[in-house]
Short mmCIF file of C-alpha atoms and ligand atoms in Angstrom, two decimals:
data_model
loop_
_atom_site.label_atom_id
_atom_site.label_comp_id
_atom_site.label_asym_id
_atom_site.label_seq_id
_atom_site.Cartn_x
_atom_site.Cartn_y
_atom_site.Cartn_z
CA UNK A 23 92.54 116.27 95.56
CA UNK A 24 90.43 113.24 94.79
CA UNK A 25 91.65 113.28 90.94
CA UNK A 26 88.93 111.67 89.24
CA UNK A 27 87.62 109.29 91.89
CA UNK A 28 84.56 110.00 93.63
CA UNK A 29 85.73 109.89 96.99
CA UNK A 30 89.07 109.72 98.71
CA UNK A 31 88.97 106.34 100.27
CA UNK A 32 88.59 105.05 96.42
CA UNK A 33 91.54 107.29 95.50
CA UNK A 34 93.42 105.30 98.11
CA UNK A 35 92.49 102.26 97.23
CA UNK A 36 93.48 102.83 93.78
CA UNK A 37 97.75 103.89 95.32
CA UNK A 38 97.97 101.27 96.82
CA UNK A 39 100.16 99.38 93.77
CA UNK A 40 102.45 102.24 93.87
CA UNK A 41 102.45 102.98 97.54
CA UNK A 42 103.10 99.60 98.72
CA UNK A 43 106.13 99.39 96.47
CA UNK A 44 107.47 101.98 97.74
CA UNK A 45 107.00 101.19 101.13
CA UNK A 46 108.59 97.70 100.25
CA UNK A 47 111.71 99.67 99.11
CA UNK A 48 112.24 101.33 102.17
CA UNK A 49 112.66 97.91 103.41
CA UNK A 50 114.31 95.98 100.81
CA UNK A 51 117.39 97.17 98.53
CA UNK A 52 115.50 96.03 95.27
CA UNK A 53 118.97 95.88 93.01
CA UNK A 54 120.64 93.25 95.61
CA UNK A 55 117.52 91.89 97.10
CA UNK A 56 118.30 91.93 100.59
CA UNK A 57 116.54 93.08 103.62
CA UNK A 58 117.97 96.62 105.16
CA UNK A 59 116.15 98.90 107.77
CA UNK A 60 115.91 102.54 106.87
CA UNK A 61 118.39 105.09 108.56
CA UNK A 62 115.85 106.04 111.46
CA UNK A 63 116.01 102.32 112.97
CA UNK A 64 118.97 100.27 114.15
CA UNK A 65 117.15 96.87 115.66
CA UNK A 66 119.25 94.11 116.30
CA UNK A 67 116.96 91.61 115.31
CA UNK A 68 119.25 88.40 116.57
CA UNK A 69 119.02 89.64 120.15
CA UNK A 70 115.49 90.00 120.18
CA UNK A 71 113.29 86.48 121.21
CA UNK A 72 109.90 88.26 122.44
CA UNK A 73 108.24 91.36 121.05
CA UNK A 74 105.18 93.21 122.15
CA UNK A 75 102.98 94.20 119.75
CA UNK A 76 100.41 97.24 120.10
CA UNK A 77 98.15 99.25 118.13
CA UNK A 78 94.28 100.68 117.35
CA UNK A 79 91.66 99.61 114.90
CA UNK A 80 93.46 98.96 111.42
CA UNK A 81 96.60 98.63 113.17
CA UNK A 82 96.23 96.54 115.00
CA UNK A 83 94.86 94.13 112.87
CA UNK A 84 98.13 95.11 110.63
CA UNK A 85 100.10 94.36 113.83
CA UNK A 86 98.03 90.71 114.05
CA UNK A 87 99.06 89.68 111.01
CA UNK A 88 102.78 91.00 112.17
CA UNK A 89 102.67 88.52 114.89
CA UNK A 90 102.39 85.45 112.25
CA UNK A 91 104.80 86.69 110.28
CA UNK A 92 107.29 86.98 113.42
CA UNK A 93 106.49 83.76 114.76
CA UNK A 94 106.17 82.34 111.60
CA UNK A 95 109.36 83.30 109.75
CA UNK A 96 111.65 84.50 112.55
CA UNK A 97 110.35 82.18 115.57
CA UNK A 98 110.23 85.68 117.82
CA UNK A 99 107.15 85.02 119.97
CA UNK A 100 104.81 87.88 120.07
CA UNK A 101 102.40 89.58 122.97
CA UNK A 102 99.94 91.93 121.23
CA UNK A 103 97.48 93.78 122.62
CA UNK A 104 95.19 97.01 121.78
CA UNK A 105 96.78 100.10 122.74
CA UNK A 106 93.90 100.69 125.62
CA UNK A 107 94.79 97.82 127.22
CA UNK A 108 98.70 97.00 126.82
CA UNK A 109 98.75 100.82 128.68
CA UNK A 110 96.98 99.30 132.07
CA UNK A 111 97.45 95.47 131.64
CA UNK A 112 100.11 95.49 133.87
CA UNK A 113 101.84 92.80 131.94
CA UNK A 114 105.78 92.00 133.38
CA UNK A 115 107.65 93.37 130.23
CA UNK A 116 111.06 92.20 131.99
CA UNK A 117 111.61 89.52 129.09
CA UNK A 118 110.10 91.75 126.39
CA UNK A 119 113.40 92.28 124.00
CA UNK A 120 111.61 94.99 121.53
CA UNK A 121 108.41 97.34 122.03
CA UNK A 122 106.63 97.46 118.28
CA UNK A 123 103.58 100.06 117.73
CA UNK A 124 101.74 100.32 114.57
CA UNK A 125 99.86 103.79 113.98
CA UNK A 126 99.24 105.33 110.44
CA UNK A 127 98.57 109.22 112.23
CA UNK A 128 101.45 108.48 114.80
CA UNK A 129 99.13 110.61 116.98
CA UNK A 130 96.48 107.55 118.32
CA UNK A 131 96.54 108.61 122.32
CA UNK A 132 96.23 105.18 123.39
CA UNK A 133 99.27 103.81 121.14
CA UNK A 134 101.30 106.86 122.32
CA UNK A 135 100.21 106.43 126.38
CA UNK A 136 101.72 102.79 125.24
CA UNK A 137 104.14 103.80 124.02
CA UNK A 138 105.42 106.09 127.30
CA UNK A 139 104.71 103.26 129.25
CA UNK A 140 107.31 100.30 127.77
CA UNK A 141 109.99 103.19 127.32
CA UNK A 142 109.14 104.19 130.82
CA UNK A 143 109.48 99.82 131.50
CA UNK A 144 112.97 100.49 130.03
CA UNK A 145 112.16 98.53 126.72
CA UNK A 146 113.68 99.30 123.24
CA UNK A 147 110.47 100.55 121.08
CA UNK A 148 109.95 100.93 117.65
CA UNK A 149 107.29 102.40 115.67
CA UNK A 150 105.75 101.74 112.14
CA UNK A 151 104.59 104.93 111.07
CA UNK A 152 103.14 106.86 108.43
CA UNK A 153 103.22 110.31 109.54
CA UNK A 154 106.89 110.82 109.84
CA UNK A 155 106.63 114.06 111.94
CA UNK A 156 104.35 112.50 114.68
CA UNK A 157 104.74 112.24 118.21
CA UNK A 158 104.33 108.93 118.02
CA UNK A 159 108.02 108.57 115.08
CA UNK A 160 109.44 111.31 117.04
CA UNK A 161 109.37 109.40 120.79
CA UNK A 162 109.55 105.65 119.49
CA UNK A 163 113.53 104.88 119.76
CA UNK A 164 113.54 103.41 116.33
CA UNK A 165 111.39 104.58 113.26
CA UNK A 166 110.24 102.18 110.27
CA UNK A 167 107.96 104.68 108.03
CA UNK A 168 105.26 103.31 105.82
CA UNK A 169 105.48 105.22 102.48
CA UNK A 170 101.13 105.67 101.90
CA UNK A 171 101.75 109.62 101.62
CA UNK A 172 98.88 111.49 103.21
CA UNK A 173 95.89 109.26 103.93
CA UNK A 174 92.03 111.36 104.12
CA UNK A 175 89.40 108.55 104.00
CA UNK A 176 88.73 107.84 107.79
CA UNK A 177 88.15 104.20 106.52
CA UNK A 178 92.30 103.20 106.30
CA UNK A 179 92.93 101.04 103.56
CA UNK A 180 96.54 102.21 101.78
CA UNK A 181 98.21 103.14 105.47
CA UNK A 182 96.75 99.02 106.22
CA UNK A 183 98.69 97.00 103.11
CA UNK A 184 101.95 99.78 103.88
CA UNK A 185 102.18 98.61 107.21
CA UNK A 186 101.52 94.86 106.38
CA UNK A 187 104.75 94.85 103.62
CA UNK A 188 106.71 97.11 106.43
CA UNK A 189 105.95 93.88 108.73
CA UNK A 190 106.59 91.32 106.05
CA UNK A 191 109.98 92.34 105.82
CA UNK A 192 110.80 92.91 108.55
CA UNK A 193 109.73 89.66 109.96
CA UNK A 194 112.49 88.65 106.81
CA UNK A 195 114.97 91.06 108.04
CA UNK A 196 114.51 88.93 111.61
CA UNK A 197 114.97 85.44 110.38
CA UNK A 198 117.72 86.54 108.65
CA UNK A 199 118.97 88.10 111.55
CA UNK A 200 118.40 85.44 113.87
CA UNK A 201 119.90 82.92 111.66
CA UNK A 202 116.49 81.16 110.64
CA UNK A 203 116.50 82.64 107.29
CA UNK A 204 118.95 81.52 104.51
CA UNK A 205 120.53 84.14 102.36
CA UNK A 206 119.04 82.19 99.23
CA UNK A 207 115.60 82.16 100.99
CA UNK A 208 115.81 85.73 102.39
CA UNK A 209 116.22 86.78 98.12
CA UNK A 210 113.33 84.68 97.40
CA UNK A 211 111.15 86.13 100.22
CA UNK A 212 111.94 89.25 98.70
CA UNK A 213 111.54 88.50 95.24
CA UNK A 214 108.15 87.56 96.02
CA UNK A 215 107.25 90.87 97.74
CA UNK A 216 108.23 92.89 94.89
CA UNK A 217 105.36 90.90 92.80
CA UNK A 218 102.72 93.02 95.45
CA UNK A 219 102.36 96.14 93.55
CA UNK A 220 101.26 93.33 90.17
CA UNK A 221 99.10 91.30 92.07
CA UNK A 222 97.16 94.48 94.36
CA UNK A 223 96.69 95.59 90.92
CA UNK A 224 94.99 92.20 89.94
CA UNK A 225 92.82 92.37 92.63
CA UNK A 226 91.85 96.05 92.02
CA UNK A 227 90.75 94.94 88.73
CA UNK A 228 87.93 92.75 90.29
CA UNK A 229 85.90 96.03 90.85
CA UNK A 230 83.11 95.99 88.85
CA UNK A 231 82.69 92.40 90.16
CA UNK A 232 82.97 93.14 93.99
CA UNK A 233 80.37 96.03 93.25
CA UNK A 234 77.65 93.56 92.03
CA UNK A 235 77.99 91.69 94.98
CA UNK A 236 77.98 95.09 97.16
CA UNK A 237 74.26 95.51 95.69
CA UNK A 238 73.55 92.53 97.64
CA UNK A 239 74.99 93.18 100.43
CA UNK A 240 73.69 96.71 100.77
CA UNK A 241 70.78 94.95 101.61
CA UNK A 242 71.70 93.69 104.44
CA UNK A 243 71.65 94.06 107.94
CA UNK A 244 74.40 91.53 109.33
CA UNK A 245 77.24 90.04 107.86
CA UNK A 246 80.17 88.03 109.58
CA UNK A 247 83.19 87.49 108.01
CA UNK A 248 85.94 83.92 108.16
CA UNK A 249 89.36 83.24 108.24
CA UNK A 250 92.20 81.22 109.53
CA UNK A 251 96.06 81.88 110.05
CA UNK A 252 96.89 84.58 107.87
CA UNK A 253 93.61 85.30 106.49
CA UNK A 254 92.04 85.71 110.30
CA UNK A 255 93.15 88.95 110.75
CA UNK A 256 91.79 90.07 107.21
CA UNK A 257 88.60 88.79 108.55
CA UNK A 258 88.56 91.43 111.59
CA UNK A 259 89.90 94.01 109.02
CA UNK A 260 87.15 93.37 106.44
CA UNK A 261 84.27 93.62 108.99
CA UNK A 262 85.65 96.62 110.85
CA UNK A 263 85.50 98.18 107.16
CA UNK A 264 82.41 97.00 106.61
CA UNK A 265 80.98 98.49 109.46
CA UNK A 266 82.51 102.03 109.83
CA UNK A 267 81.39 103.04 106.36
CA UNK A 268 78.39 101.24 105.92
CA UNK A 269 77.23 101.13 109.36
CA UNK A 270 76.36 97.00 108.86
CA UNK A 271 77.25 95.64 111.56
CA UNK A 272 80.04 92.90 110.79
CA UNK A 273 82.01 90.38 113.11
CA UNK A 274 85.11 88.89 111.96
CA UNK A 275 85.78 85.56 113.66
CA UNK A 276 88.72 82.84 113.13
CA UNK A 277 86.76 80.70 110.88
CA UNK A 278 87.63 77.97 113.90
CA UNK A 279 85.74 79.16 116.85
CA UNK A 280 82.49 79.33 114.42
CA UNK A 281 80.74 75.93 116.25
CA UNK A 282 81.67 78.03 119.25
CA UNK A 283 79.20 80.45 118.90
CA UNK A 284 78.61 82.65 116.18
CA UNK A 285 77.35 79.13 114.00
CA UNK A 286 73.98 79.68 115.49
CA UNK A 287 73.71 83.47 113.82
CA UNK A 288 73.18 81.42 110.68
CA UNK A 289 70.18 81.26 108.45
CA UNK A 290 69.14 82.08 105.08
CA UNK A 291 69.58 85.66 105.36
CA UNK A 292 73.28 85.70 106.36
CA UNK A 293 76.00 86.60 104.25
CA UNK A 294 79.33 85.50 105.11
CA UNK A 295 82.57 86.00 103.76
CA UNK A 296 85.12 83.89 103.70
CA UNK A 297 89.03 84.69 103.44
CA UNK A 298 90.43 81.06 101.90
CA UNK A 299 93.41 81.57 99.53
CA UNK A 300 94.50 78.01 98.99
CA UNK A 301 96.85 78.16 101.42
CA UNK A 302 98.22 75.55 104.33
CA UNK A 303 94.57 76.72 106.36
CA UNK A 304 92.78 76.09 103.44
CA UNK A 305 90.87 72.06 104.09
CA UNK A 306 90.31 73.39 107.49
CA UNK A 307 88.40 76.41 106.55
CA UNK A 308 86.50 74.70 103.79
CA UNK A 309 85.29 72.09 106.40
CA UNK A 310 84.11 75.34 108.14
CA UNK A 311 82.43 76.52 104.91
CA UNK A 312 80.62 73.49 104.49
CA UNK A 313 79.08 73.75 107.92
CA UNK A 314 77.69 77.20 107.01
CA UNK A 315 76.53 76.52 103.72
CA UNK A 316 74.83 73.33 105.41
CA UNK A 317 72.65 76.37 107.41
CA UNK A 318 71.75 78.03 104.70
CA UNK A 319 74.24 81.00 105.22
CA UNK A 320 74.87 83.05 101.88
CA UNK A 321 78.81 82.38 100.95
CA UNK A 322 80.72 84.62 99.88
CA UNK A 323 84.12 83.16 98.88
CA UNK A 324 87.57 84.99 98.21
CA UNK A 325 89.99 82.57 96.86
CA UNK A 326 92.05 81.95 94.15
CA UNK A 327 92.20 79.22 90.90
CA UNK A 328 92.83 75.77 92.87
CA UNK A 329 90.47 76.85 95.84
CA UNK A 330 87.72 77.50 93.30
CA UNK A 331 88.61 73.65 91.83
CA UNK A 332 88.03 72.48 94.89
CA UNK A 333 84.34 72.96 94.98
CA UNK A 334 83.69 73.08 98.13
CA UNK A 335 80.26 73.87 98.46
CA UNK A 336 77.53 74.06 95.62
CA UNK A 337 76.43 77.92 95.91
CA UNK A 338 78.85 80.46 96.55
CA UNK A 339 79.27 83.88 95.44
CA UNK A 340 83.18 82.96 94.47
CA UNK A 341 85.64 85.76 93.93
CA UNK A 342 89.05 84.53 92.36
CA UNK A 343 91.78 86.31 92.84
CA UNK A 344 95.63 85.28 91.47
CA UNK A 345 97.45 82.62 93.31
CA UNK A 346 100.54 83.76 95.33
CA UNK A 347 102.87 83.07 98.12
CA UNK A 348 101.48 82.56 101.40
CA UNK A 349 103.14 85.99 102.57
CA UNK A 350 101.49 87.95 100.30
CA UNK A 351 97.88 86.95 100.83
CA UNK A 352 96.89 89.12 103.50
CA UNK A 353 98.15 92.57 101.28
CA UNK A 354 96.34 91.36 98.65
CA UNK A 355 92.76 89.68 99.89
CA UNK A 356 92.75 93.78 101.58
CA UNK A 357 91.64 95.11 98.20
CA UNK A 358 88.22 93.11 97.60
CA UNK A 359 87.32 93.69 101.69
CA UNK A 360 88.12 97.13 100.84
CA UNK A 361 86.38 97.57 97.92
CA UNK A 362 83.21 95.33 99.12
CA UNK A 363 82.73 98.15 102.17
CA UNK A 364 83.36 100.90 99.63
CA UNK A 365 80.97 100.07 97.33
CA UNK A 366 78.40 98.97 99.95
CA UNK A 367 78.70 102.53 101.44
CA UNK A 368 77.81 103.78 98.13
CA UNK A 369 75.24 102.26 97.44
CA UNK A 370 73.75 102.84 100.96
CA UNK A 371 74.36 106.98 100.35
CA UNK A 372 76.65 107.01 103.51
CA UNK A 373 79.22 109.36 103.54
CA UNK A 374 82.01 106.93 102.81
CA UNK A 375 85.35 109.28 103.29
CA UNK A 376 83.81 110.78 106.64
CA UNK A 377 81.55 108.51 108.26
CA UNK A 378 79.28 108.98 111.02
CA UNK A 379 81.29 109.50 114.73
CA UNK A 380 84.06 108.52 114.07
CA UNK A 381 87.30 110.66 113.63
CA UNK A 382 90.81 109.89 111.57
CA UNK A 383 92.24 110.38 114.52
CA UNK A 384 91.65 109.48 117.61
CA UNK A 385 93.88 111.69 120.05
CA UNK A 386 91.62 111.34 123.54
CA UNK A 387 91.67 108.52 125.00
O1 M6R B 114 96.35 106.52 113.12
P1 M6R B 114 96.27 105.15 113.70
O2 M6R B 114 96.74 104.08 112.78
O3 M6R B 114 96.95 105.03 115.06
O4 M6R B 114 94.72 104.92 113.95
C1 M6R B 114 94.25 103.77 114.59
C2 M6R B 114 92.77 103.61 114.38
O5 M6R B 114 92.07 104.70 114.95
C3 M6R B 114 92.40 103.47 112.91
O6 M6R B 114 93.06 102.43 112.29
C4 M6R B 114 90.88 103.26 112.74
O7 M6R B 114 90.51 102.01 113.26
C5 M6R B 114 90.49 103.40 111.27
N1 M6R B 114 89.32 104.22 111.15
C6 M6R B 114 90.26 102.08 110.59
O8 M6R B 114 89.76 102.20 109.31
#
């Protein structure tokens, strides 16, 4: 039942306040503030120091972000591949403490095969899941379900921010774990996920904007999209939405390896969008911003108050969203990449909740 939006993938969009919070309480006890890991799961986080990482589409780019968060606030190095190739990469996974596979259906054939093969290597494996009756949460040793409920659109958006705050703490739960972690910073961590469901809710409310600027882009042919450290994988994530519903085709780069390569895709008639929350990445990507708006490329800038200050280039189509914690910035620049390939679709007639070839999911390899 859509309710009273027009499609499902809008209806999604529109959970994801509640849906995240939920999924955030599954992972932190919100009366003490303190990590936990649901009944299905017992990971010793301390004796882990190197996780693979492995997933499809969305999830993967869930499980990217997953990797700075591990490395970030629990110094666990992370390997992370896509499910087709972790399955025949023949990497040694002798030093690999803890298997973790991302997967909304829990039926992707590729993260399953993966799956098999590190249990088969004899590693511990756990799975981030949203179908809790999958083969995928019934074969992964330990379980950490994302609380989305049912997802329909083919285009994942609610399943992507669920398993982003299941990462986020448990990345928390690690530090702690491994001693990196404080018990004073591990409440703050968490008090600053529970602001999520406020702030997606923020960002929701920049619809009417974001569809202006979709009238633009609908008119497009390319677009590329820009970001660094946390907001990189929201650049992958925003162009692979992009281009399964609206059929543009979209790259997503680290905004970084721009003068090596994509730079010269410029001209006029180029929109890009760039992830910069004012964040520790954010001089470096404005340097980046400059060189494209130097080309004549059309900017289009997600950031939030102090970013905006900072002026960085003379013409851009700036979207401002709230200022946060670092943490939260990839759950919550989702929503206007989300809502930008929504109302794109729209306004191109596609058929946004079932697009063309593509399949929720994907069960042959
Ligand atoms: O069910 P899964 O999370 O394992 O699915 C993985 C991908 O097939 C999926 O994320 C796909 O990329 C979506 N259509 C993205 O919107």
């Amino acid at each position: 039942d859509k309710g009273n939006h027009r499609h499902f993938m809008l209806k999604e969009i529109y959970e994801q306040p509640e849906v995240v919070g939920h999924t955030l309480g599954a992972f932190v006890d919100l009366t003490t503030g303190r990590t936990r890991l649901p009944a299905s799961a017992s990971i010793d986080f301390s004796t882990v120091g190197r996780m693979a990482l492995s997933a499809c589409g969305t999830g993967y780019y869930a499980a990217l972000v997953g990797r700075y968060y591990f490395e970030r606030y629990a110094r666990i190095a992370c390997d992370l591949d896509v499910a087709s190739e972790f399955r025949y990469r023949e990497s040694p996974l002798d030093d690999v403490d803890l298997a973790l596979f991302v997967s909304q259906s829990g039926e992707t054939a590729d993260t399953l095969a993966s799956l098999r093969h590190a249990k088969a290597e004899g590693v511990d494996t756990a799975a981030i899941v949203n179908v809790d009756e999958s083969t995928i949460a019934r074969e992964a040793a330990h379980v950490l379900p994302t609380l989305a409920g049912p997802e329909i659109g083919v285009a994942s958006t609610k399943a992507f921010t669920c398993q982003l705050m299941a990462l986020a703490a448990l990345a928390i739960r690690a530090g702690v774990a491994k001693g990196r972690i404080s018990p004073a910073q591990e409440l703050e961590l968490t008090r600053t996920l529970q602001e999520a469901p406020r702030l997606v809710n923020e960002a929701i409310k920049l619809e009417s904007q974001i569809e202006q600027l979709a009238r633009e882009m609908a008119t497009k042919s390319h677009a590329l999209f820009l970001g660094r450290g946390f907001s990189f994988p929201l650049a992958m994530e925003g162009a692979l939405k992009l281009k399964e519903i609206s059929y543009i085709h979209a790259e997503g780069y680290a905004a970084g390896e721009l003068k090596h390569g994509p730079i010269a895709l410029i001209d006029d008639t180029m929109p890009v969008v760039v992830i910069a929350p004012h964040d520790r990445s954010f001089e470096k990507t404005a340097s980046n911003v400059q060189e494209v708006a130097a080309r004549g490329g059309k900017i289009i800038l997600l950031t939030d108050a102090r970013g905006a200050a900072a002026r960085i280039v003379d013409e851009a189509y700036t979207i401002v969203l709230p200022e946060m914690p670092e943490i939260l910035t990839p759950i919550v620049y989702a929503i206007p990449l989300q809502l930008l390939a929504y109302h794109t679709a729209v306004q191109m007639g596609t058929d946004v909740d079932q697009p063309r070839n593509l399949a929720k999911s994907v069960t042959v390899e």
